[in-house]
PDB file of C-alpha atoms and ligand atoms in Angstrom:
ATOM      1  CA  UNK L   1     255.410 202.896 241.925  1.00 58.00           C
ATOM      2  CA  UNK L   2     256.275 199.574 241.812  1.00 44.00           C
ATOM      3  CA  UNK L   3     257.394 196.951 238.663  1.00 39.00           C
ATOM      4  CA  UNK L   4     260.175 195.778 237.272  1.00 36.00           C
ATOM      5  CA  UNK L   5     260.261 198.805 234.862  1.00 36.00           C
ATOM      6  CA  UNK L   6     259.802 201.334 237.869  1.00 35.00           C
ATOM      7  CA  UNK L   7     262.106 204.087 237.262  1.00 37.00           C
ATOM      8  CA  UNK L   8     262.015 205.991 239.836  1.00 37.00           C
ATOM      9  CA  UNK L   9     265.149 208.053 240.768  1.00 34.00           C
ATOM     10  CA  UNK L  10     266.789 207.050 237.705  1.00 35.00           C
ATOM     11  CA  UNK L  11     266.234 209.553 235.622  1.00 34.00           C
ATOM     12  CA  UNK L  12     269.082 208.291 233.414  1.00 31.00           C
ATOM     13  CA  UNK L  13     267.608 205.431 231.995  1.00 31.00           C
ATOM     14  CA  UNK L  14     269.586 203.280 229.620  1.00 33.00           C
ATOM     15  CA  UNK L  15     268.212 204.533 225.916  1.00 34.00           C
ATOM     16  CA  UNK L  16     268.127 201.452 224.314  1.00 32.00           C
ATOM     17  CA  UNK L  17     266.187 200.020 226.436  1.00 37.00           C
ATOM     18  CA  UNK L  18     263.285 202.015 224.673  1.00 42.00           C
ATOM     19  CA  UNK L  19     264.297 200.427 221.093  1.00 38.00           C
ATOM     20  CA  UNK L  20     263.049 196.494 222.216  1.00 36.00           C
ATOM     21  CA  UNK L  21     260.611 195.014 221.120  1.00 33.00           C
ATOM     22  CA  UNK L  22     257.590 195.249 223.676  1.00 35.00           C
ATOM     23  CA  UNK L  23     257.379 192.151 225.847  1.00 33.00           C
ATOM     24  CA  UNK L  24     254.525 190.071 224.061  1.00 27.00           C
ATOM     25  CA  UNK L  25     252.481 190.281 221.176  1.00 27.00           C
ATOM     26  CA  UNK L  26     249.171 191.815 222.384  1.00 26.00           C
ATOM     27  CA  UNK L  27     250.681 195.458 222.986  1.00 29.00           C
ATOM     28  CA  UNK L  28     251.940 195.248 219.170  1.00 26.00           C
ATOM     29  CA  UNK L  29     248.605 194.289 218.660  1.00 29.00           C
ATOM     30  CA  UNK L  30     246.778 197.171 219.769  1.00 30.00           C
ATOM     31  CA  UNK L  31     249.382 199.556 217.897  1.00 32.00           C
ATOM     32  CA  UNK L  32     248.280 198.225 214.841  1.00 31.00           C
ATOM     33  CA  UNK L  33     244.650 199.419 214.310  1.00 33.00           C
ATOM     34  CA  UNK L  34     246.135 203.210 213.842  1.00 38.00           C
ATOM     35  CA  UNK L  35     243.466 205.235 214.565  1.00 45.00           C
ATOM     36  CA  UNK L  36     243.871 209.322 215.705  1.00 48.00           C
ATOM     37  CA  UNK L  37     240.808 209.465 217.061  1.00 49.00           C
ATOM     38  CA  UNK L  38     241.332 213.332 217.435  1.00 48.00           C
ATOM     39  CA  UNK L  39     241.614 213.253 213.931  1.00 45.00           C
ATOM     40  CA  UNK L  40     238.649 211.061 213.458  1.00 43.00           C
ATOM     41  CA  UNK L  41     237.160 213.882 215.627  1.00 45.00           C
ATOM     42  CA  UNK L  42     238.174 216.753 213.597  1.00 44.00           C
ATOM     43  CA  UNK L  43     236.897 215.106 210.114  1.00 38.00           C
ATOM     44  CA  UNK L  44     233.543 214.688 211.930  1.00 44.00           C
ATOM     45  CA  UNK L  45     232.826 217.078 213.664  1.00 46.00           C
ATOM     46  CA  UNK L  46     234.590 219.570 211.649  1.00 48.00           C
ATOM     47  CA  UNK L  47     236.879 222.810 212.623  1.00 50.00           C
ATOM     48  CA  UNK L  48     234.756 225.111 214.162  1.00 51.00           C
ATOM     49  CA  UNK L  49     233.499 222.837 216.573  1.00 51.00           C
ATOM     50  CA  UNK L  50     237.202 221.344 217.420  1.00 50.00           C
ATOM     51  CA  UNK L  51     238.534 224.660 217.566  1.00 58.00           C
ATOM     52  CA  UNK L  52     235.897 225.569 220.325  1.00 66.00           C
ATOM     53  CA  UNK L  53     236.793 222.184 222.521  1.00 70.00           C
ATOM     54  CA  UNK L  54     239.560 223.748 224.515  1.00 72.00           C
ATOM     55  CA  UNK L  55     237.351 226.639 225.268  1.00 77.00           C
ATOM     56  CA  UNK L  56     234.496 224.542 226.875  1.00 77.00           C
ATOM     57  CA  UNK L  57     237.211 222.381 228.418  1.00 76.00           C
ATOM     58  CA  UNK L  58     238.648 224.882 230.244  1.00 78.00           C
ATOM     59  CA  UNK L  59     234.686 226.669 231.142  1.00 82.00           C
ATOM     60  CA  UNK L  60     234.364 223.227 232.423  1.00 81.00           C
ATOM     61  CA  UNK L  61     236.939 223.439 234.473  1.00 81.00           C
ATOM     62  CA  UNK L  62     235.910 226.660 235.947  1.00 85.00           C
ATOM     63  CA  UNK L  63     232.632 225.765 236.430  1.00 86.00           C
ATOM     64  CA  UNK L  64     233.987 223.141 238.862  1.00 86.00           C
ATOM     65  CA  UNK L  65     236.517 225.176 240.376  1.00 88.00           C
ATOM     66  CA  UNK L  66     234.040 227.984 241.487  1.00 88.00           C
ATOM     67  CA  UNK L  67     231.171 224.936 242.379  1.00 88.00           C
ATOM     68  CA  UNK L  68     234.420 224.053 245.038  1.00 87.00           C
ATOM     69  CA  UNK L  69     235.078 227.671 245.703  1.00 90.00           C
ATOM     70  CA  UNK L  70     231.189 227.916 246.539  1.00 90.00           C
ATOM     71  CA  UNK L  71     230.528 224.774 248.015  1.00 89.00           C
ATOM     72  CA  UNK L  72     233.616 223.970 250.347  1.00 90.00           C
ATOM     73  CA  UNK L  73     235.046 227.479 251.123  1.00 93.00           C
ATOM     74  CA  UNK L  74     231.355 229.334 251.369  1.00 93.00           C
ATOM     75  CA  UNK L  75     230.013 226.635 253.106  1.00 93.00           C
ATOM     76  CA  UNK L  76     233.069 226.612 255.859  1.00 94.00           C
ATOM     77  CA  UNK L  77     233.328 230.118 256.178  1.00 95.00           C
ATOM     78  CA  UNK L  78     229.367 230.685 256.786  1.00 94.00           C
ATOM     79  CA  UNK L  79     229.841 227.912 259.433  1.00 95.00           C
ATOM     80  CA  UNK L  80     232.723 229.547 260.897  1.00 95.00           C
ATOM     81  CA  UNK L  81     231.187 233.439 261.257  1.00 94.00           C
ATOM     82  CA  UNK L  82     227.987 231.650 262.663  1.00 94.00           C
ATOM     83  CA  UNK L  83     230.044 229.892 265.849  1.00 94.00           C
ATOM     84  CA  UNK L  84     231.778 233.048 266.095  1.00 94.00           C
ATOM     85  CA  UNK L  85     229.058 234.923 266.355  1.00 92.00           C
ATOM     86  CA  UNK L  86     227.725 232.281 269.498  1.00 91.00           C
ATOM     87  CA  UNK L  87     230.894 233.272 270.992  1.00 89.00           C
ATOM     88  CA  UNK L  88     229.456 236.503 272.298  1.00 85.00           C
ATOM     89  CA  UNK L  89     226.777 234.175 273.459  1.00 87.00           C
ATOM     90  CA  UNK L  90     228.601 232.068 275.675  1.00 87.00           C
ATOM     91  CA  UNK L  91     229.625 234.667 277.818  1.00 82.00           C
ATOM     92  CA  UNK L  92     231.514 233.782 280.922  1.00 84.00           C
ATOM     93  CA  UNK L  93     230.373 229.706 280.095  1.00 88.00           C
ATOM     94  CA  UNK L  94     234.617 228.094 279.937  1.00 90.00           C
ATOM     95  CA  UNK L  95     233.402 225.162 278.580  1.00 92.00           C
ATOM     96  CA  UNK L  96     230.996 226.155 276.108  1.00 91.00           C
ATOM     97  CA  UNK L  97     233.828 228.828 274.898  1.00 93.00           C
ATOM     98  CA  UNK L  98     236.148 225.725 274.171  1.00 94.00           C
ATOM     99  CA  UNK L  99     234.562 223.616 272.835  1.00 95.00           C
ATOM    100  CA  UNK L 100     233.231 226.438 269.672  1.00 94.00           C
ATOM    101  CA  UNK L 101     236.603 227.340 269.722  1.00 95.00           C
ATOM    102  CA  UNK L 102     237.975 223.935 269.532  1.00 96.00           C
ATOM    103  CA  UNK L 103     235.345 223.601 266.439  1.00 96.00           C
ATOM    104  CA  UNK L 104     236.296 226.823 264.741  1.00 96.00           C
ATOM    105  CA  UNK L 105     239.877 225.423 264.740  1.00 97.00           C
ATOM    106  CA  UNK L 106     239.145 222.577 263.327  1.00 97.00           C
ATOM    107  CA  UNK L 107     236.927 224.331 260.645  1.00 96.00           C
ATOM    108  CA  UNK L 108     239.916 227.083 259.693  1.00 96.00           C
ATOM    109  CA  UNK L 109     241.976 223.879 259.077  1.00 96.00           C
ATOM    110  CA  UNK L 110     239.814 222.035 256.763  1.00 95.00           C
ATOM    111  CA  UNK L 111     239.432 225.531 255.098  1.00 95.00           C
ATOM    112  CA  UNK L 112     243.324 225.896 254.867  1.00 95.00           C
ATOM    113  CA  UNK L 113     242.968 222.379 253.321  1.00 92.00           C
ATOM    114  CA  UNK L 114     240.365 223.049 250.387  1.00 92.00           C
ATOM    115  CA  UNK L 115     242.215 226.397 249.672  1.00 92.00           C
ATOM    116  CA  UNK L 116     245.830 224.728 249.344  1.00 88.00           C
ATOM    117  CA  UNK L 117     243.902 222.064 247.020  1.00 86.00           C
ATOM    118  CA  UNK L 118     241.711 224.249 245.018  1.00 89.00           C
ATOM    119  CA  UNK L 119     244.627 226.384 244.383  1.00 86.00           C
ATOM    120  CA  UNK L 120     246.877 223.438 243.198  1.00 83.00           C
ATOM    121  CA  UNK L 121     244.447 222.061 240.920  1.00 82.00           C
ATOM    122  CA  UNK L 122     244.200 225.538 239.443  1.00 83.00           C
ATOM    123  CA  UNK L 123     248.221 225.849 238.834  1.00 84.00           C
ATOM    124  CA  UNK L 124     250.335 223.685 240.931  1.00 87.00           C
ATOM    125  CA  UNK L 125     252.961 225.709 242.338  1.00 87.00           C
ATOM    126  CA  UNK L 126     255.444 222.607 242.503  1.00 89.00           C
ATOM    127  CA  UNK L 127     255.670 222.795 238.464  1.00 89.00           C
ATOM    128  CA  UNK L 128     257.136 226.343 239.528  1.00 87.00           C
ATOM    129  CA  UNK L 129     258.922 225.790 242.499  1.00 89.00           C
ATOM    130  CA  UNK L 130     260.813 222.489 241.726  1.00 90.00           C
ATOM    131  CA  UNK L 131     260.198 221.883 238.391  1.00 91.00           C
ATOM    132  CA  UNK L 132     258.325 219.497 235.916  1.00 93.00           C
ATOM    133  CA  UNK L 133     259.439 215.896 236.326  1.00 94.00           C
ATOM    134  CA  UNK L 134     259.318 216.637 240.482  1.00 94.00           C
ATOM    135  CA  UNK L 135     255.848 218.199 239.839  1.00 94.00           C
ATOM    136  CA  UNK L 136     254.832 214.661 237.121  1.00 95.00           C
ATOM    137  CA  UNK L 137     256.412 212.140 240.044  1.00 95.00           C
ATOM    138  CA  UNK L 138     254.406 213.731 242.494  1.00 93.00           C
ATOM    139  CA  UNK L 139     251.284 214.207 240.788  1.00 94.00           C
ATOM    140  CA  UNK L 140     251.869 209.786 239.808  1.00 96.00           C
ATOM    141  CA  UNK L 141     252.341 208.974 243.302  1.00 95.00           C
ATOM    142  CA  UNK L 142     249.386 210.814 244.052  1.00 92.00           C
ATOM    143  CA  UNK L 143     247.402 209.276 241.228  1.00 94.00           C
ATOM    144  CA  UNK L 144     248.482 205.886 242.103  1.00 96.00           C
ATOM    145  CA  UNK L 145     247.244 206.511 245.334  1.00 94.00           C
ATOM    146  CA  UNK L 146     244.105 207.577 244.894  1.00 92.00           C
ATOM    147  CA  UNK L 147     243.316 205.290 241.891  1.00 94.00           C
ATOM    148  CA  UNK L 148     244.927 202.074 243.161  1.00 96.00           C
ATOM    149  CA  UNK L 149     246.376 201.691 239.733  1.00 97.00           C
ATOM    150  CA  UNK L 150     249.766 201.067 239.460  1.00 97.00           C
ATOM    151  CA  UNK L 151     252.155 203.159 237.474  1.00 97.00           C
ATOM    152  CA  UNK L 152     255.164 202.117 235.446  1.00 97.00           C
ATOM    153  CA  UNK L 153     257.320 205.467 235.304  1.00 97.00           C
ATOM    154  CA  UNK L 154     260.610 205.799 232.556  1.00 97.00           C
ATOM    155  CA  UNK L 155     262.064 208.737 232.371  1.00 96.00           C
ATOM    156  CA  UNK L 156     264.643 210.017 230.050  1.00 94.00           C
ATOM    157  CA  UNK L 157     265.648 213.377 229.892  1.00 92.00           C
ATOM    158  CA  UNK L 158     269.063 215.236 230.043  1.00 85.00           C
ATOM    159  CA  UNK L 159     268.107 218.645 230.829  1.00 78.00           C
ATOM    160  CA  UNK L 160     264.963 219.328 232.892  1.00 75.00           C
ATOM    161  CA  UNK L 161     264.830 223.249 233.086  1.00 84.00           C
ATOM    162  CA  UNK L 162     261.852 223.299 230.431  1.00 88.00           C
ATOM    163  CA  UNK L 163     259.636 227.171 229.525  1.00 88.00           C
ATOM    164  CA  UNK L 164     256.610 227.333 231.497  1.00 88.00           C
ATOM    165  CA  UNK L 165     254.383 226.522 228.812  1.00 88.00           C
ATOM    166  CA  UNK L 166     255.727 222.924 228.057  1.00 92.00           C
ATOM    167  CA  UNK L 167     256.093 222.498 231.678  1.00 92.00           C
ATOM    168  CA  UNK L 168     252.049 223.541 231.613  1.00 92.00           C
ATOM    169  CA  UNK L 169     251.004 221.202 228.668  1.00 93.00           C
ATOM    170  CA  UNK L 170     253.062 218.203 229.851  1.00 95.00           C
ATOM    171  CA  UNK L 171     251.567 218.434 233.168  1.00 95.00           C
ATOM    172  CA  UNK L 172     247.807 218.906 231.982  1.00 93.00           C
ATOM    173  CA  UNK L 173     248.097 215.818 229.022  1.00 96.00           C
ATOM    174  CA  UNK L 174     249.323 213.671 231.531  1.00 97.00           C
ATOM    175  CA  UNK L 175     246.259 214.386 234.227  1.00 94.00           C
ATOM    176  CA  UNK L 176     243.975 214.023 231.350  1.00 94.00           C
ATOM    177  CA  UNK L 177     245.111 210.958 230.155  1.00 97.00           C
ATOM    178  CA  UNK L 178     245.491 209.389 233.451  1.00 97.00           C
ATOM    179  CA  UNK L 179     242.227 210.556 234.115  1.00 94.00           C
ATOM    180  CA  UNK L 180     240.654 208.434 231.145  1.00 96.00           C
ATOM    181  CA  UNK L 181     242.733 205.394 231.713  1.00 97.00           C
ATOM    182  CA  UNK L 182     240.638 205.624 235.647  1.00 96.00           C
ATOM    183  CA  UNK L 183     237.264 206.817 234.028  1.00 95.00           C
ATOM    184  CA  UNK L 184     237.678 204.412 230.854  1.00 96.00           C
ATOM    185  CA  UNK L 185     240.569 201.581 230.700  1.00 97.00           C
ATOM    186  CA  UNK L 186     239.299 199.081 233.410  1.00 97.00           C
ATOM    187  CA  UNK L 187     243.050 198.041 234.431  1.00 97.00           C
ATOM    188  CA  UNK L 188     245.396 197.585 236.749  1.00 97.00           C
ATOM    189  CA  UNK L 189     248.662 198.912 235.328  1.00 97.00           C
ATOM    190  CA  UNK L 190     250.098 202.079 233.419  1.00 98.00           C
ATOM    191  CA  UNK L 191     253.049 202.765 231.881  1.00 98.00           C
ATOM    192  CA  UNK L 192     254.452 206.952 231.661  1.00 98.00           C
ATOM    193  CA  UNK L 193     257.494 207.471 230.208  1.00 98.00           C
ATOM    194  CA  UNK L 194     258.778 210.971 229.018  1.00 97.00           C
ATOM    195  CA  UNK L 195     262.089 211.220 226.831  1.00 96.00           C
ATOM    196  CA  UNK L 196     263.843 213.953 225.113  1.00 93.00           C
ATOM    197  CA  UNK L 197     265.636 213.698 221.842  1.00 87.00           C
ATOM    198  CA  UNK L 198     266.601 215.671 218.692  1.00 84.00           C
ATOM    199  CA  UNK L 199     264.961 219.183 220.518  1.00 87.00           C
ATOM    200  CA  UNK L 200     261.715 216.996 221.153  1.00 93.00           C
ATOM    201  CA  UNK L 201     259.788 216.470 224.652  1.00 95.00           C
ATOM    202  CA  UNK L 202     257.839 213.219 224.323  1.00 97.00           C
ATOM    203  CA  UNK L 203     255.378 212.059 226.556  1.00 98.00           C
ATOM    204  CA  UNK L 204     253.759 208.460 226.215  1.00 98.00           C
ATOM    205  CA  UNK L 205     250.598 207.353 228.390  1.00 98.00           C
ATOM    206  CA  UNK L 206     250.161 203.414 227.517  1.00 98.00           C
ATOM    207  CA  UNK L 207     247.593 201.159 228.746  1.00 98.00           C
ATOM    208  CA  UNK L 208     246.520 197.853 228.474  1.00 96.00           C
ATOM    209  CA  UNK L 209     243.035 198.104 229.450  1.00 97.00           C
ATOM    210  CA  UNK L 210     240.061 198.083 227.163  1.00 97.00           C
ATOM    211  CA  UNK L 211     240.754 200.325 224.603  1.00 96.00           C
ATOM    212  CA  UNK L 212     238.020 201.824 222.089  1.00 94.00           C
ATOM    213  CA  UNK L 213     237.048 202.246 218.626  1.00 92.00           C
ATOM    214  CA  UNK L 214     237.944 205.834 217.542  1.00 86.00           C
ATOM    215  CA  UNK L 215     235.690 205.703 214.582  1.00 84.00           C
ATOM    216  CA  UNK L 216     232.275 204.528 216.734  1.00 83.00           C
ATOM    217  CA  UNK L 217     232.882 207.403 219.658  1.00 80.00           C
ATOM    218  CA  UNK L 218     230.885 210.066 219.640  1.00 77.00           C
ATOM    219  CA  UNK L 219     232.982 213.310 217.983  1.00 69.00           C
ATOM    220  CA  UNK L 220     230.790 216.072 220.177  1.00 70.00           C
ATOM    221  CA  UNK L 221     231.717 214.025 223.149  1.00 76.00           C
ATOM    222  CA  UNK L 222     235.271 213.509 223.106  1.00 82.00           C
ATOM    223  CA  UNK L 223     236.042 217.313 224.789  1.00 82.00           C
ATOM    224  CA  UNK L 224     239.174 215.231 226.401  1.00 87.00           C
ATOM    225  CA  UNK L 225     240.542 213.951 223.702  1.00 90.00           C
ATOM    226  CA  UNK L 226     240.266 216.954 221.264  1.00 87.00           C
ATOM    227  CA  UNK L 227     241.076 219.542 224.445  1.00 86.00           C
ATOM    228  CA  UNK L 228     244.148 217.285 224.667  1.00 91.00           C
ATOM    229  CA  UNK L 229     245.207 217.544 221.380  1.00 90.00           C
ATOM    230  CA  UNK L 230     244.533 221.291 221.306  1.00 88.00           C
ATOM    231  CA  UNK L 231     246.460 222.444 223.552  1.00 89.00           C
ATOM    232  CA  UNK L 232     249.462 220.260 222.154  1.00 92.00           C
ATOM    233  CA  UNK L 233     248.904 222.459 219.063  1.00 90.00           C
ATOM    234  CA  UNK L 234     248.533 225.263 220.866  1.00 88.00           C
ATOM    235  CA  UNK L 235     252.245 224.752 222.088  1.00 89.00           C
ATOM    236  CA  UNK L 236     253.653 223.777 218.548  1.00 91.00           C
ATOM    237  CA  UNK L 237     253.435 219.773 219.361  1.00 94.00           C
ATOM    238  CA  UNK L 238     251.399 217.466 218.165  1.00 95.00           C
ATOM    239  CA  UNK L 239     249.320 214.325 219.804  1.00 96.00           C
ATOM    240  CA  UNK L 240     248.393 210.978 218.494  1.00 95.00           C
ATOM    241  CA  UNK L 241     246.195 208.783 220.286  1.00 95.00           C
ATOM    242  CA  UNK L 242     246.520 205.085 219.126  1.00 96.00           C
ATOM    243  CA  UNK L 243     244.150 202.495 220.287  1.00 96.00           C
ATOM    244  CA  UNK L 244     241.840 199.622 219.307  1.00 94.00           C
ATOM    245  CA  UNK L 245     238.954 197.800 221.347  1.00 94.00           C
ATOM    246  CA  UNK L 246     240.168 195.144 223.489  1.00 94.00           C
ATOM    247  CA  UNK L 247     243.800 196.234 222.682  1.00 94.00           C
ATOM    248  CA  UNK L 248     244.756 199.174 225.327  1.00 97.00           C
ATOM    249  CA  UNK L 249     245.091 202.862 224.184  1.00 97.00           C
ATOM    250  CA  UNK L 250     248.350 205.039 223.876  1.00 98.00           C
ATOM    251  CA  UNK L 251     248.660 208.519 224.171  1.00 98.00           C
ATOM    252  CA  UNK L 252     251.742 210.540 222.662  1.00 97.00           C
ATOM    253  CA  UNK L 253     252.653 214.026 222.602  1.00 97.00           C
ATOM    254  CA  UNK L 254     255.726 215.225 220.634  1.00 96.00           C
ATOM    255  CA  UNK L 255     256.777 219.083 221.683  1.00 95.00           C
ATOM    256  CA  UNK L 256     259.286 221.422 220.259  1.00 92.00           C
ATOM    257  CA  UNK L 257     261.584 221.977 223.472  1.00 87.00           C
ATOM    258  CA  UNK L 258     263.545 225.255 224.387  1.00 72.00           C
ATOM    259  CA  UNK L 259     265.300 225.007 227.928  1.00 59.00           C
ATOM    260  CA  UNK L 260     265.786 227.694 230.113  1.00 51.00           C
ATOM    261  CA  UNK L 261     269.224 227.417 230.088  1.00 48.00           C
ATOM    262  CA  UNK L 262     269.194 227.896 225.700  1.00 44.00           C
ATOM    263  CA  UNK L 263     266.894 231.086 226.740  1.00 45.00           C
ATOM    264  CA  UNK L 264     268.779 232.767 229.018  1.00 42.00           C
ATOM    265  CA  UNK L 265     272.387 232.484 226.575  1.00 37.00           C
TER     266      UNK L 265
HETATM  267  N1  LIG D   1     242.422 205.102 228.139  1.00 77.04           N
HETATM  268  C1  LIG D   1     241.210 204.835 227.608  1.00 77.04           C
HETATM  269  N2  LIG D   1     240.719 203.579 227.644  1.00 77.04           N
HETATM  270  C2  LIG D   1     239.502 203.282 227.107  1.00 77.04           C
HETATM  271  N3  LIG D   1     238.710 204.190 226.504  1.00 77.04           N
HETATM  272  C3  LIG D   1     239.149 205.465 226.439  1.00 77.04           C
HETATM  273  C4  LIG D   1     240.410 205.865 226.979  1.00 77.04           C
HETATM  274  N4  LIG D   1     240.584 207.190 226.748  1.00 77.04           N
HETATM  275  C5  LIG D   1     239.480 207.594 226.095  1.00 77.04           C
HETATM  276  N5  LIG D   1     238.607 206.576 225.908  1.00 77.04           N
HETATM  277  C6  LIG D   1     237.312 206.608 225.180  1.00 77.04           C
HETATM  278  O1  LIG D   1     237.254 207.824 224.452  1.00 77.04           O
HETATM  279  C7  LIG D   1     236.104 208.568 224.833  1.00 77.04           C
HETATM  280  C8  LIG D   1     236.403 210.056 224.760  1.00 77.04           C
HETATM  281  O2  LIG D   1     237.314 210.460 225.772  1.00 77.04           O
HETATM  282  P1  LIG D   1     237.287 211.967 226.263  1.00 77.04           P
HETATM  283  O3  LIG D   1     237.306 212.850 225.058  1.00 77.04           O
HETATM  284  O4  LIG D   1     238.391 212.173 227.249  1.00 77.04           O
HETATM  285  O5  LIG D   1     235.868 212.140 226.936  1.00 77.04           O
HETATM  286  P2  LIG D   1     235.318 211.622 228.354  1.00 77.04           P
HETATM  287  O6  LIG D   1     236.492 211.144 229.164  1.00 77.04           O
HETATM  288  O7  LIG D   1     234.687 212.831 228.955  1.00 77.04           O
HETATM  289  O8  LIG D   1     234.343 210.533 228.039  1.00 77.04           O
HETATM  290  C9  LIG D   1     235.769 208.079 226.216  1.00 77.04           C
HETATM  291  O9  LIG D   1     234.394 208.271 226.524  1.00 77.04           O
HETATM  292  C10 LIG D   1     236.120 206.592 226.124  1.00 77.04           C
HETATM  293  O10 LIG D   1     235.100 205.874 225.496  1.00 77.04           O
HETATM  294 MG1  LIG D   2     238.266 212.310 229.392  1.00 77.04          MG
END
């Protein structure tokens, strides 16, 4: 991650350096337009609908989790028996016998491959193992990767040992957002900063890409946005999404934090 503003490995970044004034009028810009398009959501679509969102988010998610289960795993374990089974075939043939087996390695490893990423997209076990701003730097290098967008990372927080469940909801705003900015933003740059003050975990996703009007979306569409702010909720936070066409879109989560460390006293 690369920038002026790239933070990475300095984890204590100044704190006033969040109080200026952004750089240029534009970004001020699109902040003014206040629009909660979740809430814009809620009022049209109304409750029972919203309240269903997470649910068919997260059947969504299933539904593409077992279509990989079926596709990639079924598909390279029915290839796999099938050389197997020419094994027996082959006889006393040396070379035939390599080169299946030389094939049937190669398939076990692309099968070890889909199962290590299915099962991280289902929970990634780094959020466990090392922790969640380990698990959010990885996951950004890997997004910035992938999307060739570039990420701006600030990170200030004094205690990192967060419950399970903010480490969850932190982790799963910040793929959905980033996810939209790719799908919907059409830019070049992103900026992710997450901070911790007065018992609060906040989480900002800014871009400066196209934006949107939250009023003229469709409400029985927006399964992201709503999903996002459920599950916020659902952790005793709460999510605003600012944003404005033409003027770049900003997602923030506020969370109640408890740390480990205040648990286990
Ligand atoms: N970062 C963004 N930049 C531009 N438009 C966005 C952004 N995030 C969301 N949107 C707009 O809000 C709509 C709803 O988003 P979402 O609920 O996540 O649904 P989906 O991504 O499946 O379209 C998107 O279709 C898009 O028009
Ligand atoms: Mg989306």
């Amino acid at each position: 991650m690369k920038g002026p503003n790239t933070h990475w490995g300095n984890r204590a970044m100044k704190r006033e350096s969040r109080k200026k004034p952004r750089d240029g009028k534009v970004i001020s810009k699109a902040v003014e337009p206040v629009h909660d398009p979740a809430r814009a959501v809620r009022l049209k679509a109304g409750d029972e609908k919203i309240s269903r969102s997470l649910i068919e988010v997260m059947e969504e998610e299933r539904r593409r989790i077992s279509r990989d289960i079926h596709d990639e795993l079924g598909q390279l374990a029915t290839s796999i028996k099938m050389e197997v089974e020419l094994l027996s075939d082959l006889g006393h043939d040396k070379a035939g016998l390599q080169t299946v087996c030389d094939s049937i390695r190669k398939k076990l490893d692309e099968l070890l491959d889909s199962v290590s990423r299915i099962s991280f997209a289902l929970r990634p076990s780094i959020l466990d193992d090392l922790g969640l701003i380990p698990a959010v730097e990885s996951f950004l290098e890997k997004f910035q990767k992938a999307s060739g967008i570039q990420c701006e990372w600030e990170c200030d927080v004094r205690n990192s040992e967060y419950l399970p469940e903010v480490r969850i909801t932190i982790y799963r705003i910040l793929q959905e957002a980033l996810t939209n900015v790719t799908r919907h933003a059409q830019t070049s740059t992103v900026k992710v900063g997450l901070y911790d003050e007065d018992g609060k975990l906040t989480l900002v996703i800014e871009d400066r890409g196209r934006g949107f009007d939250p009023f003229t979306i469709d409400a029985g569409r927006c399964l992201g946005l709503a999903g996002m702010r459920e599950r916020a909720e659902l952790a005793g936070g709460k999510l605003t999404v600012l944003s404005g066409r033409g003027f770049g879109t900003k997602v923030r989560m506020e969370l109640p934090i408890e740390t480990q460390r205040e648990v286990i006293r």
